[in-house]
Structure formats: C-alpha cells, structure tokens
Tab-separated table of C-alpha atoms in Angstrom:
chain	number	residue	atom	x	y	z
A	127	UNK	CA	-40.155	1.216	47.094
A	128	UNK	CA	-39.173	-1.999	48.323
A	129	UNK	CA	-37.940	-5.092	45.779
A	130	UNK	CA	-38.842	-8.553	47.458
A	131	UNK	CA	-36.162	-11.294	46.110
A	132	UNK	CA	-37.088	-14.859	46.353
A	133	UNK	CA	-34.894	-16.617	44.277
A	134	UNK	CA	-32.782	-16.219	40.984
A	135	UNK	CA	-35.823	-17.760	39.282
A	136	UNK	CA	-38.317	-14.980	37.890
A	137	UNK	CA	-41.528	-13.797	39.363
A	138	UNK	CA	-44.481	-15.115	37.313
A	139	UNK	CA	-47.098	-14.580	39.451
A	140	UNK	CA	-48.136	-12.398	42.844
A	141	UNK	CA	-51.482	-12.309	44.921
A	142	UNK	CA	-51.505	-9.873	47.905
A	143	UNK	CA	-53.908	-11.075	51.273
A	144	UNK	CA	-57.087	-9.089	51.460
A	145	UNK	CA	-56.128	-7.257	54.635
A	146	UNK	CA	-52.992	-5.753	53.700
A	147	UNK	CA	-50.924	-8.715	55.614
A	148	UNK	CA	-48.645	-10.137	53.179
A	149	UNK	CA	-48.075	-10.501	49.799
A	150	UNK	CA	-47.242	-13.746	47.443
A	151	UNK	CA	-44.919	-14.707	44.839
A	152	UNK	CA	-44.461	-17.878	42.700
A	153	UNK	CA	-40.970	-18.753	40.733
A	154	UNK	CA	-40.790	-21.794	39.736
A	155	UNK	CA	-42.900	-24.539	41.644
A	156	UNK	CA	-42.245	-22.212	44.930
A	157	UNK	CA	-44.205	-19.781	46.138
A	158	UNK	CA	-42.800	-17.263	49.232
A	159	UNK	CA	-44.610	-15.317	51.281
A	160	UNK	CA	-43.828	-12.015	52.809
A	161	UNK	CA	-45.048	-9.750	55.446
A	162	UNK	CA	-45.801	-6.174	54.319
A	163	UNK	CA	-44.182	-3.541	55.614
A	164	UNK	CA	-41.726	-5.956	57.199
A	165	UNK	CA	-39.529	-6.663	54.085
A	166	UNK	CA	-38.511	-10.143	55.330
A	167	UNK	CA	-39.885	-13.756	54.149
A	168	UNK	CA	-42.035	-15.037	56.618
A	169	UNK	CA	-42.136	-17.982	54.969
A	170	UNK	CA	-39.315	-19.473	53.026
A	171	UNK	CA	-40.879	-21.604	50.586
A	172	UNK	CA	-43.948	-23.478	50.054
A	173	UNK	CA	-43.314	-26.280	47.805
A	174	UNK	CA	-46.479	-26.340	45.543
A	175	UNK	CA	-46.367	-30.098	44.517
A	176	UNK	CA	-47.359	-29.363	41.055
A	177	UNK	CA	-45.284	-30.546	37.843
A	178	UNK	CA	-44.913	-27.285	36.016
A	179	UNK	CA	-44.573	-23.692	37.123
A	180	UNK	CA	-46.703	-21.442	38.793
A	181	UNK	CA	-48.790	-19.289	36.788
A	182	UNK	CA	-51.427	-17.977	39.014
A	183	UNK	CA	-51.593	-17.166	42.892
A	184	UNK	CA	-54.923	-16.336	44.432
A	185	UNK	CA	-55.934	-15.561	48.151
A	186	UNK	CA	-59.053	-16.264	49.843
A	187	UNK	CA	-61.094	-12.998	51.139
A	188	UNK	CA	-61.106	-14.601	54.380
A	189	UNK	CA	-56.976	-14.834	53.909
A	190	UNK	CA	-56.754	-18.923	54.943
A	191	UNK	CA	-56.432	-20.028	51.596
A	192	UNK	CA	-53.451	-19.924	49.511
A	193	UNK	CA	-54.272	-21.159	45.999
A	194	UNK	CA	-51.221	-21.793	43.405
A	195	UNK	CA	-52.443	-22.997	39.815
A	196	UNK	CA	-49.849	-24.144	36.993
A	197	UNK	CA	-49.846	-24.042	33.338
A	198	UNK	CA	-47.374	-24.573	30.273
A	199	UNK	CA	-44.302	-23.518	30.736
C-alpha cells in the first residue's frame, strides 16, 4: 500500500490513465499527477484555472487528455 500526499488540502477526486501509467488527484483547484509504481509526483501541480474546486478528474482512453471539472464547493 502506498499513500500519495499532495497537499494538506483533501483529495476530492482521482482518475487513473488507461494504461496503468499514472494516476490523478485534485485538492483544491490543483490537480498532481503521479507515476505508478514510482511513488513520486511527476508533476507538481497543474493549476486548473477554474474558480471553485475540483470535483471530477477524467482521462482520455488514448491517455493525452487530462480533463478537471468543478462544482459547488
């Protein structure tokens, strides 16, 4: 079992990349990505640009697309 920490914020959504590659997580208006098996960020941060927090990730199949949606808070 490995725990993935991004931030102090919590975890409200996660999307893993068709393939097995990496896996997602949104807190906040951030979303970090991480390379599995690896257990390190490959990715900081992704600032999202939108006004209220992430509440859905989503991957394309093809695994080029990131999509981030937000809702209420």
């Amino acid at each position: 079992l490995l725990t993935l920490r991004a931030s102090a914020k919590p975890v409200r959504a996660v999307a893993f990349h068709p393939r097995g590659k990496q896996v997602a997580g949104a807190a906040g208006q951030v979303v970090h990505l991480w390379g599995i098996g690896l257990g390190q960020r490959e990715v900081t941060s992704l600032s999202t640009g939108l006004p209220t927090l992430v509440q859905g990730l989503g991957i394309a199949p093809s695994g080029r697309t990131l999509a981030a949606s937000a809702g209420p808070d």
